[in-house]
Short mmCIF file of C-alpha atoms in Angstrom, two decimals:
data_model
loop_
_atom_site.label_atom_id
_atom_site.label_comp_id
_atom_site.label_asym_id
_atom_site.label_seq_id
_atom_site.Cartn_x
_atom_site.Cartn_y
_atom_site.Cartn_z
CA GLY A 71 225.75 126.89 82.93
CA GLU A 72 222.31 127.86 81.62
CA PHE A 73 220.99 128.29 85.12
CA GLY A 74 223.92 130.82 86.08
CA LYS A 75 223.15 132.74 82.68
CA LEU A 76 219.50 132.96 83.78
CA ILE A 77 220.18 134.16 87.26
CA LYS A 78 222.58 136.74 85.60
CA ALA A 79 219.80 137.82 83.17
CA PHE A 80 217.34 138.09 85.75
CA ASN A 81 219.73 140.19 87.93
CA THR A 82 220.47 142.62 84.81
CA MET A 83 216.81 142.86 84.15
CA ALA A 84 215.87 143.71 88.01
CA ALA A 85 218.81 146.21 87.89
CA GLN A 86 217.40 147.90 84.83
CA LEU A 87 213.82 147.90 86.10
CA LYS A 88 214.90 149.55 89.36
CA LYS A 89 216.87 152.08 87.28
CA ASN A 90 213.75 152.59 85.06
CA SER A 91 211.53 152.98 88.06
CA ALA A 92 213.69 155.67 89.83
CA GLU A 93 213.94 157.49 86.54
CA LEU A 94 210.25 157.34 86.32
CA ALA A 95 209.83 158.64 89.76
CA SER A 96 212.23 161.35 89.11
CA LEU A 97 210.20 162.32 85.93
CA GLU A 98 207.03 162.17 87.68
CA ARG A 99 208.25 164.61 90.68
CA GLU A 100 209.53 166.93 87.92
CA VAL A 101 206.09 166.93 86.09
CA ALA A 102 204.51 167.35 89.41
CA TRP A 103 206.54 170.38 90.31
CA LYS A 104 205.86 171.87 86.88
CA GLU A 105 202.11 171.31 87.17
CA MET A 106 202.33 172.84 90.78
CA ALA A 107 204.34 175.86 89.34
CA LYS A 108 201.61 176.35 86.70
CA GLN A 109 198.85 176.11 89.23
CA VAL A 110 200.48 178.82 91.66
CA ALA A 111 201.22 180.90 88.73
CA HIS A 112 197.53 180.78 87.64
CA GLU A 113 196.24 181.31 91.18
CA ILE A 114 198.50 184.42 91.45
CA LYS A 115 197.62 185.85 88.25
CA ASN A 116 193.71 185.75 88.72
CA PRO A 117 193.61 188.87 91.19
CA LEU A 118 196.12 191.04 89.46
CA THR A 119 193.73 192.30 86.66
CA PRO A 120 190.90 193.55 88.92
CA MET A 121 193.70 194.82 91.29
CA LYS A 122 195.05 196.81 88.33
CA LEU A 123 191.70 197.81 87.25
CA SER A 124 190.68 199.08 90.81
CA VAL A 125 193.67 201.23 91.11
CA GLN A 126 193.05 202.69 87.63
CA HIS A 127 189.45 203.47 88.84
CA LEU A 128 190.79 205.21 91.93
CA LYS A 129 193.31 207.24 89.86
CA ALA A 130 190.40 208.40 87.56
CA ALA A 131 188.20 209.35 90.50
CA TYR A 132 190.76 211.48 92.02
CA ARG A 133 191.66 213.09 88.73
CA ASP A 134 188.09 213.91 88.36
CA LYS A 135 187.55 214.92 91.92
CA SER A 136 184.72 212.64 92.16
CA GLU A 137 182.15 213.29 95.04
CA LYS A 138 182.30 209.57 95.68
CA PHE A 139 186.14 209.39 95.93
CA GLY A 140 185.87 208.56 99.74
CA GLU A 141 183.68 205.83 99.02
CA ILE A 142 185.59 204.45 95.96
CA PHE A 143 188.70 204.72 97.90
CA GLU A 144 187.26 202.46 100.83
CA LYS A 145 185.99 199.96 98.44
CA VAL A 146 189.20 199.74 96.28
CA THR A 147 191.68 199.55 99.07
CA ASP A 148 189.64 196.90 101.12
CA THR A 149 189.54 194.76 97.62
CA ILE A 150 193.30 195.14 97.13
CA ILE A 151 194.24 194.47 100.82
CA ASN A 152 191.95 191.34 100.68
CA GLN A 153 193.76 190.04 97.50
CA ILE A 154 197.16 190.90 98.83
CA GLU A 155 196.40 188.80 101.92
CA THR A 156 195.28 185.90 99.76
CA LEU A 157 198.51 186.37 97.42
CA GLY A 158 200.60 186.19 100.63
CA ARG A 159 198.95 183.05 102.11
CA ILE A 160 199.52 181.26 98.75
CA SER A 161 203.14 182.58 98.65
CA SER A 162 204.16 181.50 102.18
CA GLU A 163 202.39 178.24 102.01
CA PHE A 164 204.40 177.36 98.66
CA SER A 165 207.51 178.60 100.16
CA ASN A 166 207.26 176.62 103.21
CA VAL A 167 205.83 173.43 102.22
CA ALA A 168 205.66 173.61 98.58
CA LYS A 169 201.74 172.85 98.34
CA MET A 170 198.61 174.92 97.95
CA PRO A 171 197.23 176.29 101.44
CA LYS A 172 195.79 173.75 103.79
CA LEU A 173 191.96 173.65 104.09
CA ASN A 174 190.66 176.09 106.55
CA LEU A 175 187.08 174.68 106.93
CA GLN A 176 184.47 176.69 108.95
CA THR A 177 180.94 177.77 108.62
CA ILE A 178 180.77 180.60 106.13
CA LYS A 179 177.91 182.57 104.94
CA LEU A 180 177.40 181.89 101.25
CA GLU A 181 176.27 185.28 100.20
CA GLU A 182 179.20 187.12 101.62
CA CYS A 183 181.66 184.67 100.08
CA ILE A 184 179.98 185.32 96.51
CA ARG A 185 179.92 189.00 96.94
CA LYS A 186 183.34 188.98 97.81
CA ALA A 187 184.15 187.14 94.63
CA THR A 188 182.01 189.35 92.27
CA ASP A 189 183.21 192.71 93.77
CA LEU A 190 186.55 191.84 92.14
CA PHE A 191 184.90 192.36 88.72
CA ASP A 192 183.29 195.69 89.44
CA HIS A 193 185.40 197.57 87.00
CA GLU A 194 185.57 194.94 84.38
CA ASN A 195 183.26 194.77 81.23
CA ILE A 196 181.05 192.07 82.60
CA LYS A 197 177.44 192.25 84.14
CA ILE A 198 177.09 189.79 87.12
CA GLU A 199 173.60 188.91 88.63
CA ILE A 200 173.15 186.95 91.78
CA LEU A 201 169.83 184.99 92.05
CA GLY A 202 168.08 183.00 94.72
CA GLU A 203 167.21 183.24 98.47
CA ILE A 204 170.78 183.23 99.88
CA ASP A 205 170.62 185.79 102.74
CA ASP A 206 170.70 183.05 105.60
CA LEU A 207 172.49 180.08 103.69
CA LYS A 208 175.72 178.94 105.55
CA VAL A 209 178.01 176.17 104.08
CA ASN A 210 180.91 174.15 105.46
CA ALA A 211 183.92 175.21 103.31
CA ASP A 212 187.29 177.13 103.15
CA GLU A 213 186.25 180.56 102.39
CA ASP A 214 189.46 181.55 100.38
CA GLN A 215 189.39 178.35 98.19
CA LEU A 216 185.55 178.78 97.55
CA LYS A 217 185.98 182.44 96.58
CA ARG A 218 188.98 181.52 94.19
CA SER A 219 186.75 178.78 92.54
CA ILE A 220 184.06 181.41 91.85
CA ILE A 221 186.63 183.76 90.49
CA ASN A 222 188.14 181.28 88.27
CA LEU A 223 184.62 180.43 86.71
CA ILE A 224 183.96 184.08 86.25
CA ARG A 225 187.40 184.78 84.54
CA ASN A 226 186.80 181.96 82.39
CA SER A 227 183.41 183.28 81.20
CA ILE A 228 185.30 186.63 80.44
CA GLN A 229 187.83 184.58 78.45
CA ALA A 230 184.82 183.08 76.46
CA ASN A 231 183.78 186.71 75.48
CA SER A 232 180.72 186.82 77.82
CA SER A 233 178.96 190.00 78.78
CA ASN A 234 176.70 188.60 81.17
CA VAL A 235 177.15 186.00 83.95
CA ILE A 236 174.18 185.07 86.23
CA ILE A 237 174.96 183.09 89.56
CA LYS A 238 171.75 181.31 90.70
CA VAL A 239 171.70 179.63 94.13
CA SER A 240 169.36 176.83 95.09
CA ASP A 241 168.73 175.40 98.33
CA ASP A 242 168.27 171.58 98.12
CA LYS A 243 167.55 170.32 101.49
CA ASP A 244 171.05 169.25 102.76
CA GLU A 245 172.98 170.83 99.87
CA VAL A 246 173.32 174.00 98.03
CA SER A 247 173.82 174.41 94.33
CA ILE A 248 175.39 177.31 92.78
CA ASP A 249 174.94 177.43 88.95
CA ILE A 250 177.46 179.91 87.27
CA SER A 251 175.82 180.55 83.71
CA ASP A 252 177.41 182.89 80.98
CA ASP A 253 176.45 183.99 77.46
CA GLY A 254 179.96 183.33 75.95
CA SER A 255 181.00 181.26 73.00
CA GLY A 256 180.78 178.13 74.91
CA ILE A 257 183.32 175.08 75.16
CA PRO A 258 183.79 173.08 72.13
CA SER A 259 182.01 169.55 72.39
CA GLU A 260 185.38 167.69 71.69
CA ASN A 261 186.82 169.41 74.70
CA GLN A 262 184.35 169.10 77.11
CA ASP A 263 185.56 165.84 78.64
CA LYS A 264 188.95 167.36 78.95
CA ILE A 265 188.37 170.59 80.88
CA PHE A 266 189.00 169.17 84.42
CA GLU A 267 192.61 167.74 83.31
CA LEU A 268 195.26 169.25 85.15
CA ASN A 269 197.10 170.56 82.06
CA PHE A 270 194.30 171.17 79.69
CA THR A 271 194.24 174.59 78.32
CA THR A 272 192.33 176.45 75.42
CA LYS A 273 193.41 178.95 73.06
CA THR A 274 192.06 181.81 75.18
CA GLY A 275 193.96 180.98 78.31
CA GLY A 276 194.62 178.44 81.05
CA MET A 277 191.12 177.24 81.87
CA GLY A 278 192.02 173.81 82.75
CA LEU A 279 194.31 174.60 85.55
CA GLY A 280 191.79 176.58 87.54
CA LEU A 281 188.93 174.08 86.94
CA SER A 282 190.98 171.21 87.76
CA MET A 283 192.05 172.86 91.30
CA ALA A 284 188.55 174.00 91.80
CA LYS A 285 187.15 170.42 91.55
CA ARG A 286 189.76 168.82 93.45
CA PHE A 287 188.86 171.35 96.20
CA MET A 288 185.02 170.78 96.15
CA GLU A 289 185.48 167.22 96.30
CA SER A 290 187.88 167.51 99.28
CA ILE A 291 184.89 168.98 101.21
CA ASP A 292 182.44 166.29 99.92
CA GLY A 293 180.96 168.76 97.38
CA ASN A 294 181.46 168.70 93.56
CA LEU A 295 182.06 170.93 90.60
CA PHE A 296 180.69 169.68 87.21
CA LEU A 297 179.78 171.08 83.69
CA VAL A 298 175.99 171.26 83.29
CA LYS A 299 175.77 172.53 79.53
CA SER A 300 177.93 174.30 77.03
CA ASP A 301 177.08 175.39 73.62
CA SER A 302 177.06 178.52 71.37
CA ASN A 303 174.60 180.26 73.74
CA GLY A 304 176.82 180.05 76.60
CA THR A 305 178.19 177.64 79.44
CA THR A 306 176.73 176.72 82.92
CA PHE A 307 178.86 175.00 85.61
CA ARG A 308 177.37 173.84 89.09
CA ILE A 309 179.02 173.83 92.28
CA LYS A 310 177.29 171.66 94.92
CA LEU A 311 178.21 172.16 98.56
CA ARG A 312 176.85 170.62 101.84
CA LYS A 313 174.99 173.01 104.05
CA ALA A 314 176.32 173.80 107.49
CA GLU A 315 174.00 172.48 110.17
CA ASP A 316 172.71 175.82 111.23
CA GLY A 317 172.56 176.94 107.43
#
């Protein structure tokens, strides 16, 4: 009777919902894989330009028989080896467990980490200045991830046609603030609340992917990354990290 029809309709609806749920889960997995692939591609692409420019600089020094060839050779090869090791870690982790590298938290010297990141841009058309008393500052972080976050922010500045980047470090008792400011074209106001979304991109490149990953990394170590300001005079991002106990 009517009750039987109701039961049948309910069972049909339950089966359809189960099917829809499975389809949605499958779609979410597919989207997640696509997002992960984009992230990995973005992470791999970042070091390639400075590596190429470093090799070109080395070739020019060799061709011109530069007196500083030995010094240039050491610096360029150190940079390339460092980046190849980073790329290798990303690749092997992605192949083995299909996720970005696990955090390797340790006490790191902030100045060394920042300089390793900025050294990659030595041969690019950007002036980078580091301000603040940072000689003895130490933070608890994953050095590779923090370095990649800083590289992403500088790369975004270059994409915004910046010619100058200032990295200002401030010691705030238990925390360290790192302000990364540029003189680029800025982020349009209508886009500023979207920049940390995973799939947000701008016309000049994949800003959102790197920023999304950087923000998630900072939050995972009890830190933060946020936009301080952005207008036609430039953009400032702030990284906040907890100081190491002996920092």
